[in-house]
Short mmCIF file of C-alpha atoms and ligand atoms in Angstrom, two decimals:
data_model
loop_
_atom_site.label_atom_id
_atom_site.label_comp_id
_atom_site.label_asym_id
_atom_site.label_seq_id
_atom_site.Cartn_x
_atom_site.Cartn_y
_atom_site.Cartn_z
CA MET A 1 57.99 55.15 127.62
CA PHE A 2 60.47 57.83 128.13
CA GLN A 3 59.63 59.50 124.59
CA ALA A 4 55.82 59.28 125.72
CA LEU A 5 56.77 61.16 128.89
CA VAL A 6 58.78 63.83 127.13
CA PHE A 7 55.89 64.25 124.50
CA ILE A 8 53.34 64.84 127.22
CA PHE A 9 55.70 67.15 129.03
CA VAL A 10 56.41 69.33 125.87
CA THR A 11 52.72 69.43 124.85
CA SER A 12 51.79 70.54 128.31
CA ILE A 13 54.44 73.23 128.58
CA VAL A 14 53.01 74.65 125.28
CA ALA A 15 49.37 74.43 126.27
CA TYR A 16 50.23 76.02 129.63
CA PHE A 17 51.78 79.02 127.91
CA SER A 18 49.32 79.32 125.08
CA ILE A 19 45.96 79.14 126.66
CA PRO A 20 46.06 82.48 128.54
CA LYS A 21 47.08 84.17 125.29
CA TYR A 22 43.78 82.63 123.55
CA ARG A 23 41.84 83.56 126.65
CA ASP A 24 43.09 87.10 126.24
CA ILE A 25 41.67 87.23 122.73
CA ALA A 26 38.25 85.91 124.00
CA ARG A 27 38.28 88.64 126.68
CA ALA A 28 39.33 91.36 124.14
CA ILE A 29 36.34 90.40 121.95
CA SER A 30 33.90 90.64 124.58
CA LEU A 31 35.17 93.99 125.44
CA GLY A 32 32.78 95.07 122.69
CA ARG A 33 29.01 95.78 123.20
CA MET A 34 26.40 93.33 122.41
CA ALA A 35 24.28 94.26 119.45
CA PRO A 36 21.40 92.32 117.85
CA VAL A 37 22.63 89.96 115.12
CA ASN A 38 20.40 90.52 111.89
CA GLY A 39 19.60 88.30 109.18
CA SER A 40 18.33 84.56 109.03
CA VAL A 41 20.40 81.79 110.61
CA GLY A 42 20.11 79.93 107.26
CA GLN A 43 21.87 82.86 105.37
CA ARG A 44 24.59 82.82 108.15
CA TRP A 45 25.40 79.16 107.75
CA LYS A 46 25.42 79.74 103.97
CA ASN A 47 27.83 82.77 104.50
CA MET A 48 30.24 80.51 106.54
CA ALA A 49 30.23 77.73 103.96
CA LEU A 50 30.70 79.93 101.02
CA PHE A 51 33.22 82.46 102.38
CA ALA A 52 35.08 80.83 105.19
CA LEU A 53 34.99 77.04 104.04
CA GLY A 54 34.70 77.63 100.42
CA GLN A 55 36.88 80.77 99.86
CA LYS A 56 34.55 82.06 97.47
CA LYS A 57 35.79 85.66 97.37
CA MET A 58 39.46 84.63 97.05
CA PHE A 59 38.90 83.66 93.55
CA SER A 60 38.35 87.31 92.42
CA ARG A 61 42.01 87.12 91.91
CA PRO A 62 42.19 83.71 90.57
CA ILE A 63 45.81 82.68 90.69
CA ALA A 64 46.17 83.90 94.33
CA GLY A 65 42.91 82.30 95.08
CA ILE A 66 44.12 78.86 93.87
CA PHE A 67 47.44 78.86 95.44
CA HIS A 68 45.82 79.81 98.89
CA LEU A 69 43.48 77.15 98.22
CA PHE A 70 46.31 74.69 97.91
CA ILE A 71 47.71 75.85 101.33
CA TYR A 72 44.40 75.69 102.90
CA VAL A 73 43.18 72.48 102.05
CA ALA A 74 46.61 70.83 102.58
CA PHE A 75 46.34 72.52 106.11
CA LEU A 76 42.81 70.72 106.64
CA PHE A 77 44.19 67.17 105.62
CA THR A 78 47.36 67.39 107.34
CA GLN A 79 45.43 67.64 110.55
CA LEU A 80 44.64 63.90 109.99
CA GLU A 81 48.39 63.14 110.01
CA ALA A 82 48.64 65.30 113.08
CA ILE A 83 45.97 63.41 115.03
CA GLU A 84 47.98 60.16 114.44
CA ILE A 85 51.03 61.90 115.51
CA PHE A 86 49.51 63.07 118.82
CA ILE A 87 48.29 59.48 119.46
CA ASP A 88 51.59 57.95 118.62
CA GLY A 89 53.22 60.47 120.93
CA ILE A 90 51.01 59.72 123.84
CA SER A 91 51.01 55.90 123.39
CA GLY A 92 54.86 55.70 122.32
CA GLY A 93 53.79 53.57 119.25
CA HIS A 94 54.14 53.97 115.48
CA ARG A 95 51.44 54.72 113.00
CA PHE A 96 48.32 54.14 115.28
CA PHE A 97 45.93 53.92 112.08
CA ALA A 98 48.12 51.92 109.84
CA GLY A 99 46.41 48.41 109.18
CA LYS A 100 43.49 49.53 111.14
CA ILE A 101 41.57 51.40 108.59
CA GLY A 102 42.61 49.30 105.49
CA VAL A 103 43.20 50.98 102.20
CA LEU A 104 41.96 54.02 103.54
CA TYR A 105 45.15 54.60 105.30
CA PRO A 106 47.51 54.80 102.41
CA LEU A 107 44.92 56.79 100.50
CA LEU A 108 44.99 59.48 103.17
CA ILE A 109 48.62 59.54 103.51
CA ASN A 110 49.05 59.96 99.75
CA LEU A 111 46.43 62.64 99.72
CA VAL A 112 48.28 64.55 102.33
CA GLU A 113 51.69 64.06 100.58
CA GLY A 114 50.07 65.16 97.28
CA LEU A 115 48.39 68.34 98.98
CA SER A 116 51.51 69.10 100.89
CA ALA A 117 53.49 69.32 97.66
CA LEU A 118 51.00 71.44 96.00
CA ALA A 119 51.21 73.67 99.23
CA LEU A 120 54.95 73.62 99.00
CA VAL A 121 54.80 75.35 95.77
CA ALA A 122 52.10 77.77 96.75
CA THR A 123 54.40 78.80 99.70
CA ALA A 124 57.23 79.42 97.51
CA VAL A 125 54.95 81.54 95.05
CA PHE A 126 53.71 83.52 98.16
CA LEU A 127 57.13 84.24 99.50
CA ILE A 128 58.45 85.20 96.18
CA ARG A 129 55.45 87.54 95.67
CA ARG A 130 56.02 89.21 98.82
CA ASN A 131 59.78 89.33 99.00
CA ILE A 132 61.09 89.57 95.53
CA LEU A 133 58.21 90.71 93.33
CA LYS A 134 56.95 93.22 96.17
CA VAL A 135 53.51 93.21 95.09
CA ARG A 136 52.18 96.64 96.07
CA ARG A 137 49.52 95.91 98.77
CA PHE A 138 52.02 93.97 100.89
CA HIS A 139 54.35 96.99 100.98
CA LYS A 140 51.97 99.68 102.45
CA PRO A 141 53.17 101.63 105.69
CA GLU A 142 50.89 99.62 107.86
CA LEU A 143 52.57 96.36 106.77
CA THR A 144 56.10 97.05 107.84
CA GLY A 145 58.02 95.55 110.70
CA TRP A 146 56.31 92.85 112.78
CA PRO A 147 53.16 92.24 110.41
CA PHE A 148 55.31 91.97 107.29
CA ARG A 149 57.75 89.43 109.23
CA ASP A 150 54.61 87.56 110.49
CA ALA A 151 53.56 86.34 107.09
CA ASN A 152 57.13 85.16 106.26
CA ILE A 153 57.58 83.30 109.40
CA ILE A 154 54.44 81.35 108.79
CA LEU A 155 55.20 80.63 105.28
CA PHE A 156 58.75 79.30 106.39
CA GLY A 157 57.12 77.06 108.99
CA GLU A 158 54.89 75.65 106.39
CA ILE A 159 57.98 74.65 104.24
CA VAL A 160 59.44 72.92 107.47
CA LEU A 161 56.19 71.25 107.79
CA VAL A 162 55.96 69.88 104.39
CA ILE A 163 59.56 68.96 104.25
CA SER A 164 59.65 66.97 107.65
CA ILE A 165 56.22 65.13 106.43
CA LEU A 166 58.01 63.86 103.18
CA MET A 167 61.29 62.96 105.16
CA MET A 168 59.39 61.26 107.99
CA ASN A 169 57.16 59.31 105.58
CA GLY A 170 60.41 58.09 103.52
CA ALA A 171 62.29 57.03 106.52
CA TYR A 172 59.24 55.31 107.84
CA GLN A 173 58.81 53.27 104.61
CA ALA A 174 62.41 52.22 104.67
CA LEU A 175 62.01 51.12 108.22
CA SER A 176 58.93 49.16 107.69
CA LEU A 177 60.62 47.01 105.13
CA THR A 178 63.46 45.95 107.56
CA LEU A 179 61.57 46.12 110.93
CA PRO A 180 57.87 45.27 110.14
CA ASP A 181 57.23 44.40 113.75
CA ILE A 182 58.26 47.79 115.15
CA TYR A 183 57.12 49.92 112.07
CA PRO A 184 53.84 48.20 110.75
CA ASP A 185 53.43 48.44 107.01
CA GLY A 186 51.05 51.17 106.01
CA GLY A 187 51.02 50.69 102.31
CA LYS A 188 52.80 52.68 99.71
CA PHE A 189 53.15 56.49 99.87
CA PHE A 190 54.18 57.41 96.27
CA LEU A 191 55.87 60.80 96.59
CA SER A 192 57.98 59.98 99.65
CA ALA A 193 58.86 56.45 98.18
CA TRP A 194 59.99 58.19 95.19
CA LEU A 195 61.63 61.42 96.63
CA THR A 196 63.11 60.57 100.10
CA GLN A 197 62.80 56.54 100.73
CA PRO A 198 66.01 55.76 98.62
CA ALA A 199 67.92 58.13 100.68
CA PHE A 200 67.36 55.87 103.85
CA GLU A 201 67.38 52.32 102.37
CA THR A 202 71.19 52.70 101.42
CA HIS A 203 72.13 53.41 105.08
CA LEU A 204 72.09 51.46 108.35
CA THR A 205 68.67 50.82 109.95
CA SER A 206 69.68 52.92 112.91
CA TYR A 207 70.36 55.84 110.56
CA ALA A 208 66.92 55.67 109.27
CA GLY A 209 65.32 55.13 112.77
CA MET A 210 67.07 58.40 113.94
CA CYS A 211 65.99 60.45 110.98
CA GLU A 212 62.48 59.18 111.25
CA ARG A 213 62.42 60.35 114.84
CA THR A 214 64.20 63.68 114.25
CA PHE A 215 61.57 64.47 111.32
CA TRP A 216 58.75 63.27 113.47
CA TRP A 217 59.69 65.52 116.23
CA LEU A 218 60.40 68.38 113.99
CA HIS A 219 57.00 68.19 112.35
CA TYR A 220 55.31 67.84 115.71
CA LEU A 221 57.22 70.74 117.26
CA VAL A 222 56.45 73.15 114.22
CA ILE A 223 52.73 72.36 114.89
CA LEU A 224 53.17 73.02 118.53
CA GLY A 225 55.10 76.23 117.47
CA PHE A 226 52.03 77.34 115.28
CA VAL A 227 49.76 76.76 118.23
CA ALA A 228 51.57 78.96 120.43
CA TYR A 229 52.25 81.38 117.86
CA LEU A 230 48.79 81.82 116.23
CA PRO A 231 47.25 84.23 118.98
CA HIS A 232 50.15 86.63 118.17
CA SER A 233 49.47 86.36 114.44
CA LYS A 234 47.09 87.30 111.67
CA HIS A 235 47.01 83.67 110.84
CA LEU A 236 44.51 83.55 113.72
CA HIS A 237 42.04 84.06 110.81
CA ILE A 238 42.31 80.14 110.10
CA PHE A 239 39.89 79.59 112.80
CA LEU A 240 38.04 83.14 113.48
CA ALA A 241 37.03 83.68 109.77
CA PHE A 242 34.32 80.91 110.51
CA PRO A 243 32.55 82.82 113.26
CA ALA A 244 33.32 86.13 111.84
CA SER A 245 31.61 85.31 108.50
CA TYR A 246 28.65 83.64 110.39
CA TYR A 247 28.15 86.75 112.42
CA GLY A 248 29.04 89.19 109.37
CA ASN A 249 26.19 92.03 108.69
CA GLN A 250 23.74 90.91 106.42
CA HIS A 251 22.10 94.22 105.69
CA ALA A 252 22.41 95.59 102.12
CA ARG A 253 25.81 97.20 101.70
CA GLY A 254 25.70 101.08 102.42
CA LYS A 255 22.94 100.82 104.94
CA MET A 256 23.73 102.92 107.86
CA GLU A 257 22.53 101.63 111.24
CA LYS A 258 20.27 104.41 112.74
CA ILE A 259 20.92 106.03 116.16
CA SER A 260 17.47 104.90 117.98
CA GLY A 261 17.23 108.09 120.19
CA VAL A 262 18.12 110.33 117.17
CA GLU A 263 15.50 108.47 114.96
CA ARG A 264 12.84 109.33 117.35
CA GLU A 265 13.53 112.96 117.47
CA VAL A 266 13.75 113.13 113.55
CA ARG A 267 10.42 111.25 113.25
CA GLU A 268 8.89 113.73 115.72
CA MET A 269 10.02 116.58 114.05
CA LEU A 270 8.71 115.56 110.71
CA GLY A 271 5.31 114.68 112.33
CA MET A 272 5.68 111.09 112.00
CA ASP A 273 5.03 108.32 114.88
CA PRO A 274 8.12 108.38 116.80
CA GLY A 275 7.72 104.66 117.70
CA SER A 276 7.86 103.07 121.22
CA PRO A 277 10.58 104.69 123.44
CA SER A 278 13.68 102.59 124.29
CA ASP A 279 15.27 102.33 127.69
CA ALA A 280 18.66 102.14 126.32
CA GLU A 281 20.78 105.39 126.11
CA PRO A 282 21.40 106.18 122.48
CA GLN A 283 24.93 105.39 121.33
CA PHE A 284 26.48 108.32 119.38
CA GLY A 285 29.16 106.55 117.50
CA ALA A 286 32.53 104.98 118.79
CA ALA A 287 35.67 106.70 120.33
CA ASP A 288 37.01 103.27 121.55
CA ILE A 289 36.66 99.54 121.31
CA HIS A 290 33.90 99.20 123.88
CA HIS A 291 31.58 101.39 121.73
CA LEU A 292 31.82 99.05 118.82
CA ASP A 293 30.08 95.72 119.04
CA ARG A 294 31.52 92.18 119.32
CA THR A 295 31.12 91.30 115.72
CA THR A 296 33.56 94.14 114.78
CA LEU A 297 36.16 93.07 117.36
CA LEU A 298 35.78 89.52 116.16
CA GLN A 299 36.40 90.53 112.70
CA ALA A 300 39.38 92.75 113.61
CA PHE A 301 40.97 89.38 114.97
CA SER A 302 40.08 87.64 111.69
CA CYS A 303 41.57 90.07 109.33
CA THR A 304 44.14 88.15 107.02
CA GLU A 305 45.97 91.48 106.28
CA CYS A 306 45.77 90.72 102.71
CA GLY A 307 45.27 94.16 101.76
CA ARG A 308 42.48 93.48 99.37
CA CYS A 309 40.46 96.28 100.85
CA THR A 310 43.32 98.95 100.74
CA ALA A 311 44.01 98.08 97.17
CA GLU A 312 40.48 98.70 96.12
CA CYS A 313 40.24 101.95 98.33
CA PRO A 314 39.85 105.19 96.00
CA ALA A 315 41.19 107.24 98.86
CA ASN A 316 44.12 105.07 99.34
CA GLN A 317 44.76 104.91 95.54
CA THR A 318 44.60 108.66 95.32
CA GLY A 319 47.42 108.97 97.95
CA LYS A 320 45.15 109.87 101.11
CA ARG A 321 46.49 108.47 104.44
CA LEU A 322 43.39 106.15 104.90
CA SER A 323 43.91 102.44 104.58
CA PRO A 324 40.90 100.28 105.58
CA ARG A 325 43.37 97.47 106.42
CA LYS A 326 45.12 99.73 108.81
CA ILE A 327 41.74 100.67 110.48
CA ILE A 328 41.04 96.90 111.24
CA MET A 329 44.65 96.43 112.42
CA ASP A 330 44.27 99.25 114.71
CA ILE A 331 41.04 98.05 116.52
CA ARG A 332 42.78 94.68 116.99
CA ASP A 333 46.16 96.43 118.27
CA ARG A 334 43.80 98.28 120.61
CA CYS A 335 42.11 95.48 122.10
CA GLU A 336 45.34 94.06 122.60
CA GLU A 337 46.51 96.95 124.56
CA VAL A 338 43.45 97.21 126.66
CA VAL A 339 43.56 93.71 127.74
CA LYS A 340 47.46 93.71 128.32
CA ASN A 341 47.12 96.57 130.44
CA SER A 342 43.89 95.35 132.00
CA SER A 343 42.72 99.11 132.00
CA TYR A 344 39.07 98.46 132.00
CA GLN A 345 36.37 97.69 134.43
CA ARG A 346 32.68 97.14 134.44
CA LYS A 347 30.56 99.59 136.32
CA GLU A 348 27.48 98.77 138.37
CA ASN A 349 25.13 99.38 135.41
CA GLY A 350 27.17 96.67 133.42
CA GLU A 351 28.76 99.49 131.13
CA LEU A 352 32.59 98.92 130.53
CA GLU A 353 35.05 101.76 131.42
CA ILE A 354 38.37 102.00 129.88
CA ALA A 355 40.57 104.02 132.12
CA ASP A 356 43.93 104.25 130.30
CA GLY A 357 43.33 107.78 128.99
CA LYS A 358 43.64 106.47 125.13
CA SER A 359 41.13 105.78 122.55
CA LEU A 360 40.79 104.49 118.96
CA PHE A 361 41.57 108.27 117.96
CA ASP A 362 45.34 107.87 119.26
CA ARG A 363 45.83 105.21 116.44
CA ILE A 364 43.17 106.42 113.72
CA SER A 365 43.49 110.09 112.81
CA ARG A 366 40.73 112.36 111.63
CA GLU A 367 42.59 112.64 108.35
CA GLU A 368 42.13 109.12 107.82
CA ILE A 369 38.44 108.80 108.81
CA TYR A 370 37.27 112.05 106.82
CA ALA A 371 39.23 110.52 103.78
CA CYS A 372 36.45 108.01 103.21
CA THR A 373 34.33 108.39 100.46
CA THR A 374 31.82 105.56 101.81
CA CYS A 375 31.84 103.85 98.58
CA ASN A 376 32.04 100.34 100.18
CA ALA A 377 34.64 99.08 97.87
CA CYS A 378 36.57 97.77 101.02
CA VAL A 379 33.52 95.81 102.12
CA GLU A 380 32.87 94.31 98.71
CA ALA A 381 36.59 93.20 98.38
CA CYS A 382 37.28 91.50 101.89
CA PRO A 383 37.31 87.73 101.54
CA VAL A 384 36.12 87.23 105.00
CA LEU A 385 33.18 89.69 105.12
CA ILE A 386 34.96 92.48 107.11
CA ASN A 387 33.40 95.79 107.28
CA PRO A 388 35.97 98.52 107.86
CA LEU A 389 33.70 101.29 106.68
CA GLN A 390 31.25 100.49 109.76
CA THR A 391 34.21 101.68 112.29
CA ILE A 392 35.00 104.64 110.16
CA LEU A 393 31.40 105.74 110.14
CA GLU A 394 31.08 104.97 113.93
CA MET A 395 34.15 107.20 114.58
CA ARG A 396 32.81 110.07 112.28
CA ARG A 397 29.69 109.98 114.29
CA TRP A 398 31.39 110.23 117.89
CA ASP A 399 33.68 112.96 116.36
CA ILE A 400 30.63 115.01 115.16
CA LEU A 401 27.94 114.34 117.53
CA MET A 402 29.88 114.03 120.62
CA GLN A 403 32.87 116.19 120.06
CA GLY A 404 31.16 118.73 117.82
CA ALA A 405 34.00 118.52 115.42
CA GLY A 406 34.38 117.25 112.08
CA PRO A 407 35.13 119.08 108.73
CA ALA A 408 33.75 122.76 108.85
CA SER A 409 32.94 122.31 105.20
CA TRP A 410 30.29 119.80 106.00
CA ASN A 411 28.45 122.26 108.56
CA SER A 412 26.29 123.74 105.67
CA LEU A 413 25.08 120.21 104.74
CA PHE A 414 24.19 119.51 108.32
CA ASN A 415 22.09 122.73 108.40
CA SER A 416 20.36 122.04 105.14
CA LEU A 417 19.55 118.70 106.36
CA GLU A 418 18.25 119.91 109.76
CA ASN A 419 16.35 122.99 108.31
CA SER A 420 15.20 121.59 104.89
CA GLN A 421 15.58 117.86 105.21
CA ALA A 422 17.43 117.91 102.00
CA ALA A 423 21.18 118.06 101.24
CA TRP A 424 20.64 121.43 99.08
CA SER A 425 18.64 124.00 100.89
CA MET A 426 15.76 123.73 98.59
CA SER A 427 12.45 125.58 99.78
CA GLY A 428 9.26 123.49 100.10
CA THR A 429 9.30 119.74 100.52
CA ARG A 430 12.20 117.63 98.83
CA THR A 431 9.33 115.61 97.07
CA ASP A 432 7.55 118.45 95.23
CA TRP A 433 9.56 117.73 92.12
CA MET A 434 7.58 114.51 91.70
CA GLN A 435 4.15 116.46 91.37
CA THR A 436 5.64 119.07 88.92
CA ASN A 437 6.99 116.52 86.37
S1 SF4 B 501 34.25 102.83 101.92
FE1 SF4 B 501 36.01 104.29 102.70
S2 SF4 B 501 37.51 102.98 103.39
FE2 SF4 B 501 36.17 101.70 102.32
S3 SF4 B 501 37.19 101.70 100.22
FE3 SF4 B 501 35.61 103.16 100.04
S4 SF4 B 501 36.76 105.03 100.65
FE4 SF4 B 501 38.09 103.41 101.15
S1 SF4 B 502 39.72 93.83 106.21
FE1 SF4 B 502 39.46 91.97 104.70
S2 SF4 B 502 40.39 92.64 102.84
FE2 SF4 B 502 41.27 94.05 104.30
S3 SF4 B 502 42.95 93.28 104.94
FE3 SF4 B 502 41.58 92.44 106.43
S4 SF4 B 502 40.90 90.50 105.49
FE4 SF4 B 502 41.96 91.64 103.74
#
């Protein structure tokens, strides 16, 4: 009874301090503007199944993909054991499902143990890759300090989770041999029976009982630690990759969103039907997060910081300051800054105003956005369908259309487009060549 009270108290404390942080993230995403979602619902579900659940793009680098799959599948199945721990914690009992679901119980626990062992190997490989082999994409300027430690913290947490499962299960099996009334037999768990159970059988029952409880609590506290830590971590992608891939852009890569007001003017200028007028004010790019749409902000919180985008970026490879991963991390940091300072309010017309005197341009320099070749390699590489290019283009639009800025060398291109509707100032219409050839 006392243990159940402590369990409920500790769980409630963690929930009390964690829920506001999750609420802050929801608030941050809602700072983005509403934008129509394109593509079919069927395709969205398919994208979510393929890219978030199936991790399809992770296998473009097969070794990393397989090890990541070990951790991911182990995470999914360990939740079954976590559910039982939660029920046992509240009821003050042991192994709620043992004996209730027949042979399925040892099957599931053996599956959890097997996957946990694979996850342990994968975790060790990832730690070595980051900290000893120093894979280049994990040692870029934007991944120093906290973002680098963040990955290590989670990897060490996973090691503690796996070890505590195996120790807890080994001690439990030793106890169920001597005190079956208190510790109901759940069948044989092969890995822990071989690895850890012998260490408890040679000691007093009270020692095995103490160890079982210690590792049970350790396992649960690490789970609670993850719950409290996730909203501060890139590992939020475990959950947010699902909605992010569902709402991801389905347009052909490279298709730029038109600015409705400007499109009307251009069509009028070319003698074409301008289409029906829209009541909405045209949006000329983005200077800050409330100019970006909600999907972009959601994706910023879904970024795994894997750096695959940056590794593929030709600008980054040739030593430019641009890193698409940093663009996404900057969006997320700016969201958190605005929410933390509560420096925003909705005007009467529903528009959002951010009044801290800062913008995305304080984090993302013009040097970065104009270094982009718009090649789409980052979009192609991202395993969770994030589109860093979209934000780069929006910021360029703001800089050029609202600030009259942008590289001076681009002005001749703009003049050509305006005067001759062609990139090169050709006389006549740009399609004449088709008739003469
Ligand atoms: S689209 Fe821009 S940011 Fe993305 S990979 Fe190409 S150059 Fe880099
Ligand atoms: S944007 Fe995509 S590819 Fe780039 S770091 Fe984030 S998850 Fe990885």
